[in-house]
Short mmCIF file of C-alpha atoms and ligand atoms in Angstrom, two decimals:
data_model
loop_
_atom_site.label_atom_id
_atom_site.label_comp_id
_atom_site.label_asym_id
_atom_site.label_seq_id
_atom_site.Cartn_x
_atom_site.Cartn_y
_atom_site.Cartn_z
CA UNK N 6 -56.51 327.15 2.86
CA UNK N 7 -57.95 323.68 3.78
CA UNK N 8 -56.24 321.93 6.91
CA UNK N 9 -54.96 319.06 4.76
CA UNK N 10 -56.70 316.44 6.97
CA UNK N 11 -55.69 313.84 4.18
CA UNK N 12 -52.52 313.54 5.15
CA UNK N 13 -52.90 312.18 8.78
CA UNK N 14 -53.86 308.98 6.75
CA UNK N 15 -51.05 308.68 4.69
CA UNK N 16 -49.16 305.54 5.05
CA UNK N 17 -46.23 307.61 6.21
CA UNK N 18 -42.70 305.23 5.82
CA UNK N 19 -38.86 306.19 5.45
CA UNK N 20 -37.74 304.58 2.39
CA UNK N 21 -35.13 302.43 1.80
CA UNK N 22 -31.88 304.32 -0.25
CA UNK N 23 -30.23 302.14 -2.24
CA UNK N 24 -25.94 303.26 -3.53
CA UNK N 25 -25.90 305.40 -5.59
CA UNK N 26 -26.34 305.00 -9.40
CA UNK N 27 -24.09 307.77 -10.98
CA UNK N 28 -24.36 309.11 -14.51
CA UNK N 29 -21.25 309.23 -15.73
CA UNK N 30 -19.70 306.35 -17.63
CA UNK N 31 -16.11 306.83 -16.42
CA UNK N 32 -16.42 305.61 -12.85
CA UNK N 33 -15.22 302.59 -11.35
CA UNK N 34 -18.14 301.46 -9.69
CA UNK N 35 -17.78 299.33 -6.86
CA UNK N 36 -20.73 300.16 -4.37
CA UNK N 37 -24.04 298.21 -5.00
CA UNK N 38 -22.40 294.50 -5.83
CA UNK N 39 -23.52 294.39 -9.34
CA UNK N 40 -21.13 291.65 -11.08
CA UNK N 41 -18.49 293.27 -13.36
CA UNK N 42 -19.33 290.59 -16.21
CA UNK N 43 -21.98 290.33 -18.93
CA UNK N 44 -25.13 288.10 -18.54
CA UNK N 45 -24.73 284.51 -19.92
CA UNK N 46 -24.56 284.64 -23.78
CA UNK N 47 -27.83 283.52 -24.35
CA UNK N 48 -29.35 286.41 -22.88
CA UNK N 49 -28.33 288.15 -25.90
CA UNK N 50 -29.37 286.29 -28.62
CA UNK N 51 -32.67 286.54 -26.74
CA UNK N 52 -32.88 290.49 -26.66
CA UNK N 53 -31.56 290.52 -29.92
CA UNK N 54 -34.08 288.00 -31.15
CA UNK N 55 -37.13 289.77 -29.67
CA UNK N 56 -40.14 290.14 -31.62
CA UNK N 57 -41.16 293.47 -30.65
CA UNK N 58 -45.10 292.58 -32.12
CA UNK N 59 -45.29 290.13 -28.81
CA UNK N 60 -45.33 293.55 -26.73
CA UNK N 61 -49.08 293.73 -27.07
CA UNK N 62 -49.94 290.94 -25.26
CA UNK N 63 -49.53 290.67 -21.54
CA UNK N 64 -46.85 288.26 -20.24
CA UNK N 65 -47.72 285.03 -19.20
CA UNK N 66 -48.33 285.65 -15.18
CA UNK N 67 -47.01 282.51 -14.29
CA UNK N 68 -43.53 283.19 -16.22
CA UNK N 69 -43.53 279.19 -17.03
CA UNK N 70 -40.44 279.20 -19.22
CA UNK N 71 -38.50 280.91 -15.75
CA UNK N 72 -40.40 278.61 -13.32
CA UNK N 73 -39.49 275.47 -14.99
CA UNK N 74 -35.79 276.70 -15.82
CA UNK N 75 -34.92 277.45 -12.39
CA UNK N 76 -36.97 274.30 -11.03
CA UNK N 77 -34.59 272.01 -13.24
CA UNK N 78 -31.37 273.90 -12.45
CA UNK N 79 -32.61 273.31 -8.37
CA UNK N 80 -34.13 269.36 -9.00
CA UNK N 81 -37.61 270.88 -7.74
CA UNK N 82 -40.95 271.26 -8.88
CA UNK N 83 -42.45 274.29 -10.56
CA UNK N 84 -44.91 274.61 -7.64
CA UNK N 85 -41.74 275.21 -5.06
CA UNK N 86 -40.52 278.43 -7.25
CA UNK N 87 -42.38 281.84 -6.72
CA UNK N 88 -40.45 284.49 -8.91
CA UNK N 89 -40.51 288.30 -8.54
CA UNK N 90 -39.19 292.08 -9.77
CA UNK N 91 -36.15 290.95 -8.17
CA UNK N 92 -35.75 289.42 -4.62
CA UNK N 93 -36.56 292.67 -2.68
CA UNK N 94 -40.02 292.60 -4.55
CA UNK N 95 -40.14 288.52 -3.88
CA UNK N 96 -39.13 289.44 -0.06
CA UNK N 97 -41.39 292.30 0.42
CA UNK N 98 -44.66 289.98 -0.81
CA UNK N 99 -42.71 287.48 1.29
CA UNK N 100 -43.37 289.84 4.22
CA UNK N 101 -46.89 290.68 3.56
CA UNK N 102 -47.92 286.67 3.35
CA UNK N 103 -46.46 285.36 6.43
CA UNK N 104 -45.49 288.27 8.46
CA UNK N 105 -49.10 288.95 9.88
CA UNK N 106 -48.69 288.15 13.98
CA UNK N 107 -48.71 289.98 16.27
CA UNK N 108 -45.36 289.01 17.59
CA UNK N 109 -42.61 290.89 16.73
CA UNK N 110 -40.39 289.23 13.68
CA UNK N 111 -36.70 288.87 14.19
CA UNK N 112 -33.81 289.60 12.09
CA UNK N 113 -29.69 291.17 12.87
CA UNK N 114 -29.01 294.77 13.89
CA UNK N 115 -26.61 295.10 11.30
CA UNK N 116 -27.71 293.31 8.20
CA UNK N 117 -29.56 294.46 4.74
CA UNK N 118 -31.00 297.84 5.60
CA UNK N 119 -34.90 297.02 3.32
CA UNK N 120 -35.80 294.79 6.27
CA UNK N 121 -36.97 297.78 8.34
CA UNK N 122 -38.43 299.43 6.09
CA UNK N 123 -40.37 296.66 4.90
CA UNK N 124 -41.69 296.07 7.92
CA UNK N 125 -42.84 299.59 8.61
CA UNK N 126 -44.27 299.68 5.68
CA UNK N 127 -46.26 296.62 6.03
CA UNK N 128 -47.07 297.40 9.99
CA UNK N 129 -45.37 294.03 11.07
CA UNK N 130 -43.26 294.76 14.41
CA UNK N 131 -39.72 293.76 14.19
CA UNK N 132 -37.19 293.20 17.06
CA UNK N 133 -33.48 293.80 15.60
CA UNK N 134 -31.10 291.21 17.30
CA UNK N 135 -27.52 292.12 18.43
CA UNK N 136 -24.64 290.57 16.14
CA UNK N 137 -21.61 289.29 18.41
CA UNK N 138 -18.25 291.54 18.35
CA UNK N 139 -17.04 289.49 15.22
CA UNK N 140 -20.32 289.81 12.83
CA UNK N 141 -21.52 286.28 13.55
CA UNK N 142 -25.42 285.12 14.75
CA UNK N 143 -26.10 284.01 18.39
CA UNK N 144 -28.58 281.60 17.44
CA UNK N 145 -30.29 282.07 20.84
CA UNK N 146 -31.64 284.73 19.75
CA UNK N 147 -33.94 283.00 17.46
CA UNK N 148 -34.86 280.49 19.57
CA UNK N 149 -37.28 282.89 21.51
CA UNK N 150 -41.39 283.31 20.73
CA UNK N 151 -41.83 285.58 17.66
CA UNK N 152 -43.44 286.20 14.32
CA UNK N 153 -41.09 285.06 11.90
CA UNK N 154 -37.35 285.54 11.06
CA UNK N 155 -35.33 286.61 8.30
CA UNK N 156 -31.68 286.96 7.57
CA UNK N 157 -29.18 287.05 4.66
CA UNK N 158 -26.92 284.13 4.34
CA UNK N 159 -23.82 285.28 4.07
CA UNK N 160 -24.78 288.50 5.57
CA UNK N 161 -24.90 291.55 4.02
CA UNK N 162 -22.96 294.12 4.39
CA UNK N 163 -20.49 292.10 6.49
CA UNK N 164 -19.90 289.08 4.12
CA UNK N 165 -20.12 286.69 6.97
CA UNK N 166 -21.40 282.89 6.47
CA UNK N 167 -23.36 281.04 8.79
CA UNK N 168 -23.34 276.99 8.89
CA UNK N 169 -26.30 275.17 7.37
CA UNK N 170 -26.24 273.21 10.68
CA UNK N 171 -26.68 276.13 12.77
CA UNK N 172 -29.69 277.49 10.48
CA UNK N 173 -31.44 274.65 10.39
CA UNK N 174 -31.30 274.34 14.26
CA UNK N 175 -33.35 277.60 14.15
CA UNK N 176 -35.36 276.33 11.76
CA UNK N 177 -36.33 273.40 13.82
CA UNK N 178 -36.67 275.13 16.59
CA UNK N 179 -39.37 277.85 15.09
CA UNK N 180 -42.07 275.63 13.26
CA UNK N 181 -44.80 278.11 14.61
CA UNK N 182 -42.55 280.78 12.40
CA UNK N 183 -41.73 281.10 8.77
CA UNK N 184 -38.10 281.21 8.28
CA UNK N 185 -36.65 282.98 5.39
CA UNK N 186 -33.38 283.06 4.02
CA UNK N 187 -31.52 285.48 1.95
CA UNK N 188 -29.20 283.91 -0.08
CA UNK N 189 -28.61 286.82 -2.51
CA UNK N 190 -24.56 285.84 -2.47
CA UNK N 191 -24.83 282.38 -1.31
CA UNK N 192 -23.29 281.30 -5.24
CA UNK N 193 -20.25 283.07 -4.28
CA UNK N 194 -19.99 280.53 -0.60
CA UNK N 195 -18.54 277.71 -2.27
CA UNK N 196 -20.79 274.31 -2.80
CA UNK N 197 -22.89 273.31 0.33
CA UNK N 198 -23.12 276.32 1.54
CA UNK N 199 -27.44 276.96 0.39
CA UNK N 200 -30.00 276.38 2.91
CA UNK N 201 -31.75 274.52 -0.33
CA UNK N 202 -31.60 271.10 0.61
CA UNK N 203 -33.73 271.72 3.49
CA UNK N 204 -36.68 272.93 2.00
CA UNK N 205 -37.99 269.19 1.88
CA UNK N 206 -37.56 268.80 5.40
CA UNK N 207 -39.29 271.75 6.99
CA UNK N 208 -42.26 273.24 5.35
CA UNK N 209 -42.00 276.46 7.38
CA UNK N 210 -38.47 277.50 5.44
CA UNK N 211 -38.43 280.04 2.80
CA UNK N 212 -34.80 280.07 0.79
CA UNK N 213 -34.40 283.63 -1.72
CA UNK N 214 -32.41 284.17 -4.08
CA UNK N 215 -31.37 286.27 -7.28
CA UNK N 216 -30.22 287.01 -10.63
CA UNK N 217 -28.55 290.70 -9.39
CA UNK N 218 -24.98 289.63 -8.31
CA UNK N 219 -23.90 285.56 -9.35
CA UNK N 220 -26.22 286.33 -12.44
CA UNK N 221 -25.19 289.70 -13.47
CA UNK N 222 -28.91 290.70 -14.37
CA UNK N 223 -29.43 293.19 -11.56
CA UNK N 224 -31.00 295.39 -14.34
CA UNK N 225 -33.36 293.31 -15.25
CA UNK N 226 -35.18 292.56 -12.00
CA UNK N 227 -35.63 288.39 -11.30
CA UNK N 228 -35.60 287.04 -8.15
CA UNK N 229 -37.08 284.15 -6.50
CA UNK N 230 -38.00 282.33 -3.61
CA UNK N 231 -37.91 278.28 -3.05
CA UNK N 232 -39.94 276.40 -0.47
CA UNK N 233 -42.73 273.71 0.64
CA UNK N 234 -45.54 273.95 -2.12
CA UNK N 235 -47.75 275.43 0.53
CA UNK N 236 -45.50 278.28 0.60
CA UNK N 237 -45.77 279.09 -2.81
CA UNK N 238 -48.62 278.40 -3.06
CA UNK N 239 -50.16 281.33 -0.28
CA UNK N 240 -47.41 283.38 -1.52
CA UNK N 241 -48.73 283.31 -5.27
CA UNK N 242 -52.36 283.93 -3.43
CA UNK N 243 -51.22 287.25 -2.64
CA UNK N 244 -49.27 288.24 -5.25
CA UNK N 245 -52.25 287.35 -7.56
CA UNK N 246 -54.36 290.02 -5.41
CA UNK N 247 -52.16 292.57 -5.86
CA UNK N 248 -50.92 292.40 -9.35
CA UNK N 249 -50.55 289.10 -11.53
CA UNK N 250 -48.35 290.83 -14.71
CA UNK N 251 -45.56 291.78 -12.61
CA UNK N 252 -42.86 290.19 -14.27
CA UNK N 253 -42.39 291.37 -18.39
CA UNK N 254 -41.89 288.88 -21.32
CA UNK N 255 -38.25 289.51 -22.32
CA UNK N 256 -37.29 289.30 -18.77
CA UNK N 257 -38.61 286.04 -18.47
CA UNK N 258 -37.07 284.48 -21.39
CA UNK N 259 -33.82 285.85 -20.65
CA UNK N 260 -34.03 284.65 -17.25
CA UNK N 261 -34.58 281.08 -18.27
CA UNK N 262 -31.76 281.12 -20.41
CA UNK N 263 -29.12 282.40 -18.19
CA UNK N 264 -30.20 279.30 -15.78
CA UNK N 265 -29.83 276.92 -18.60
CA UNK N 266 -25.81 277.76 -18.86
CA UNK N 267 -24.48 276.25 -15.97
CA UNK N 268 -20.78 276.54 -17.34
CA UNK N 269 -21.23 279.99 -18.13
CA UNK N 270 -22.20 280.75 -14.41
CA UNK N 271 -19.67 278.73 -12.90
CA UNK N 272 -17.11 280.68 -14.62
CA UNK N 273 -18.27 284.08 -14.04
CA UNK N 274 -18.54 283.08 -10.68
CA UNK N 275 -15.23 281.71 -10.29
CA UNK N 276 -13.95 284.84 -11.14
CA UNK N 277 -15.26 286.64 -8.62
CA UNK N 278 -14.20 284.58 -6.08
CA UNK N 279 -10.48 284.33 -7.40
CA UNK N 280 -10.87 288.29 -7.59
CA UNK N 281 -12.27 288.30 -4.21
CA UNK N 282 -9.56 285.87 -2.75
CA UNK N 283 -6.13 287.92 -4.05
CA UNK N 284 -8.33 291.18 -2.89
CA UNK N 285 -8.61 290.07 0.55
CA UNK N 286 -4.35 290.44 0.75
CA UNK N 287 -4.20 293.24 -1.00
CA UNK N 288 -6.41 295.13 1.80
CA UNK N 289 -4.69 293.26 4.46
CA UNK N 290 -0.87 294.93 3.06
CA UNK N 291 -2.76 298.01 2.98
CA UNK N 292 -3.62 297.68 6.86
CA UNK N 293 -7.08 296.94 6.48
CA UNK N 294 -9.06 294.65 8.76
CA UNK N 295 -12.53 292.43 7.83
CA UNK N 296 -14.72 289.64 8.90
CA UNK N 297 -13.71 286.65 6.28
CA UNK N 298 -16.21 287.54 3.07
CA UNK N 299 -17.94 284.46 1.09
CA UNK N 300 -20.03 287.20 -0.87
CA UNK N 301 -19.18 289.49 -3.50
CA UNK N 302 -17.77 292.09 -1.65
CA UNK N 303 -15.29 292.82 1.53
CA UNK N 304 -16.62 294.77 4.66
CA UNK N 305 -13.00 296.28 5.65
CA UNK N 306 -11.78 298.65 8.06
CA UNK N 307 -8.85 300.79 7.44
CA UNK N 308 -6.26 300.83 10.15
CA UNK N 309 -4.90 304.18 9.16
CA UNK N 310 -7.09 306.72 8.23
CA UNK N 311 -10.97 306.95 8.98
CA UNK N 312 -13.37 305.20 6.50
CA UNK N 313 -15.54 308.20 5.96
CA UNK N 314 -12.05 309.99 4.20
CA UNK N 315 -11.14 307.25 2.29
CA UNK N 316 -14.69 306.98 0.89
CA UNK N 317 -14.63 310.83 -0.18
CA UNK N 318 -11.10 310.48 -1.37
CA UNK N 319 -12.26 307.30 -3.49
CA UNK N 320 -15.08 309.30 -4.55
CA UNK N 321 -13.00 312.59 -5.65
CA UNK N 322 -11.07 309.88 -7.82
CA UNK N 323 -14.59 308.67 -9.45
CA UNK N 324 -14.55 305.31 -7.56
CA UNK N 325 -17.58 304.05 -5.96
CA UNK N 326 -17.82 302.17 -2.62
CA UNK N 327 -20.53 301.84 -0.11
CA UNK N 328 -20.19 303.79 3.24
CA UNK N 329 -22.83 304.44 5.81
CA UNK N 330 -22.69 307.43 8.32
CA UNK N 331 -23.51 305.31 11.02
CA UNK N 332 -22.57 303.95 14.52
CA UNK N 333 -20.45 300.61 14.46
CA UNK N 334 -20.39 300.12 10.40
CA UNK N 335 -19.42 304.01 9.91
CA UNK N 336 -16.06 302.40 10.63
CA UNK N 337 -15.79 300.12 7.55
CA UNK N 338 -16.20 300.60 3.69
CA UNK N 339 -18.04 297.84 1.92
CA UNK N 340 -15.91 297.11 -1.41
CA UNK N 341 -17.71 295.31 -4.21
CA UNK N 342 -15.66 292.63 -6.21
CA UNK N 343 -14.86 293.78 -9.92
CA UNK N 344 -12.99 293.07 -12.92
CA UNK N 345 -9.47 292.47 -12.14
CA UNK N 346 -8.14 295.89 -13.31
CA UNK N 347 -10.97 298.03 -11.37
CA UNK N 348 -9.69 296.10 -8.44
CA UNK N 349 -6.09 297.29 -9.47
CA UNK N 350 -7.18 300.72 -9.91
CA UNK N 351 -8.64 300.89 -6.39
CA UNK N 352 -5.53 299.53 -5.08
CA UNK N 353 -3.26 302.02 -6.72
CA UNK N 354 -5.92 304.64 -5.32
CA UNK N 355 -5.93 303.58 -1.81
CA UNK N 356 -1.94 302.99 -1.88
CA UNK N 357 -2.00 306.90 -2.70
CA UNK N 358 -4.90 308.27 0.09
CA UNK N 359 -3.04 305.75 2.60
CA UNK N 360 0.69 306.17 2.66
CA UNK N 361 0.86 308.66 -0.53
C1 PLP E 3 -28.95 292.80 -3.41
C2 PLP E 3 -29.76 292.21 -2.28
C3 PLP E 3 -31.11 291.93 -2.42
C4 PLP E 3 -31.93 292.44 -3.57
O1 PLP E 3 -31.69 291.94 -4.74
P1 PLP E 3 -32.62 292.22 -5.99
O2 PLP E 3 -32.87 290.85 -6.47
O3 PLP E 3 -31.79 293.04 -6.91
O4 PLP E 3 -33.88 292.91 -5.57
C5 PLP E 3 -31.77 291.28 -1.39
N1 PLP E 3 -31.13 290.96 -0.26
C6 PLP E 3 -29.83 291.25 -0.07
C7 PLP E 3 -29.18 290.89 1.21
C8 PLP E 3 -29.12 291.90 -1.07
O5 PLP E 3 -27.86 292.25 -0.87
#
């Protein structure tokens, strides 16, 4: 037998595990914050319009159509959009272009779970900074020397927003640093609630978003990123080394179409958030307790019976929320917004493991 003396050069990294994708049809799924609505109508006429010939030829590597689409929904220029195989592949390249000091980069201790593993994977150190007892950012943290910063605004899995005013005085206070923000449920935080605006001011701010949740496209992999043109610009240097077809035709055409309906969006949208709104009091007469949510899902803690049996219960009942084994969040259940009736069915469900 040979020693195997490959593998001490392996790029050895714990992956990230995303919720759980069952098979079955018949489940009420309510644990990766997928929107319970269909893509804007457009996005079928597209699919079913398809010429299938145009599969033999590669996609156009710039994805125009998508660049200019979301650059006219935002007011900006094409050469402040980069898009990607959905925000965690536009974060991850993210990572690799301005993530190269030395200094460790800093994000929450209890926020989206990739940013570790990103990190690791990329060899960037990373300094994980304490959230205070009710979910929210000390933004002292950030005002230390490091290597870059990233959080989720409103956080994930807690829901919470942060001001504008208190991001950008990170912001200003780290131009040696590239700031970026995850707004992958900022459509669901009510208007004036994006980081956006502030991309003209500091060149060192990176805003993300994506068509997963507010676009209901999370199976079709777009996200993006918005910032200074010198941004995108060493951001598309790198992504051009490592692989310029990422994104597919039909992908891009759909995605410029679902930015084009701006009434379907709001509505779909609105939705949610009315969902989200009468859901909130509904877990509160079942005892539950949770930072306020602005996303697309609640972060709740049961008062009566331990999250980890509710989740199992839920299960055994073929609905789907998110719960982590861990310390601090092993104590809540993150609940994804659906359709109004899912969000009755999960009510009659808990009504039953609770007091039944
Ligand atoms: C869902 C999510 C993403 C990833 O979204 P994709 O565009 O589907 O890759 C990124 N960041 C946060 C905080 C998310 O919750």
């Amino acid at each position: 037998m040979n020693d195997m003396k490959w593998e001490s050069y392996v790029r050895k990294v714990v992956p990230y595990v995303p919720g759980e994708q069952p098979r079955e049809s018949d489940v009420i799924k309510l644990n990766t914050n997928e929107n319970p609505y269909p893509p804007a109508p457009g996005v079928k006429a597209v699919t079913d319009d398809f010429d299938v010939s145009r599969m033999r030829l590669y996609p156009d590597p710039e994805a125009s159509v998508l660049v200019e689409a979301i650059a006219e929904r935002y007011g900006l220029k094409p050469s402040q959009i980069f898009v990607g195989v959905g925000s965690d592949d536009v974060i991850s390249m993210a990572f690799m272009t301005f993530f190269g000091s030395d200094k460790p980069i800093l994000f929450p201790d209890i926020t989206y779970s990739f940013y570790d593993v990103w990190a690791d994977v990329h060899r960037i150190p990373y300094r994980q900074m304490p959230l205070k007892s009710d979910f929210t950012i000390d933004p002292g943290d950030y005002m230390g020397e490091n290597g870059g910063i990233i959080f989720p605004n409103p956080n994930a899995p807690t829901g919470v927003l942060e001001s504008v005013e208190m991001i950008e005085g990170i912001v200003k206070a780290n131009p040696d640093s590239v700031v970026m923000i995850d707004e992958a449920y900022i459509d669901f935080a009510g208007e004036n609630a994006s980081c956006l605006p502030l991309i003209g001011k500091y060149d060192n701010l990176l805003v993300i978003q994506t068509y997963s949740k507010s676009r209901s496209m999370a199976g079709m992999r777009i996200g993006f990123a918005m910032g200074s043109e010198k941004l995108i610009k060493y951001m598309n240097d790198v992504k051009f080394s490592v692989n310029s077809y990422t994104m597919n035709t039909v992908t891009q055409l759909c995605g410029a179409e679902s930015m084009k309906d701006e009434e379907y969006f709001r509505s779909s949208v609105g939705r949610i958030v009315a969902t989200r709104e009468r859901s909130k009091e509904r877990l509160t007469g079942l005892g539950f307790t949770f930072p306020d949510s602005k996303s697309n899902f609640i972060f709740a803690k049961p008062g009566k019976k331990p999250a980890k049996e509710i989740f199992t219960e839920l299960k055994r009942r073929r609905i789907y929320v998110r719960y982590w084994d861990k310390p601090v969040i092993g104590d809540y259940l993150r609940i994804s917004i659906g359709t109004d009736d899912e969000m009755n069915r999960l009510f009659a469900a808990l009504e039953e493991i609770i007091n039944g």
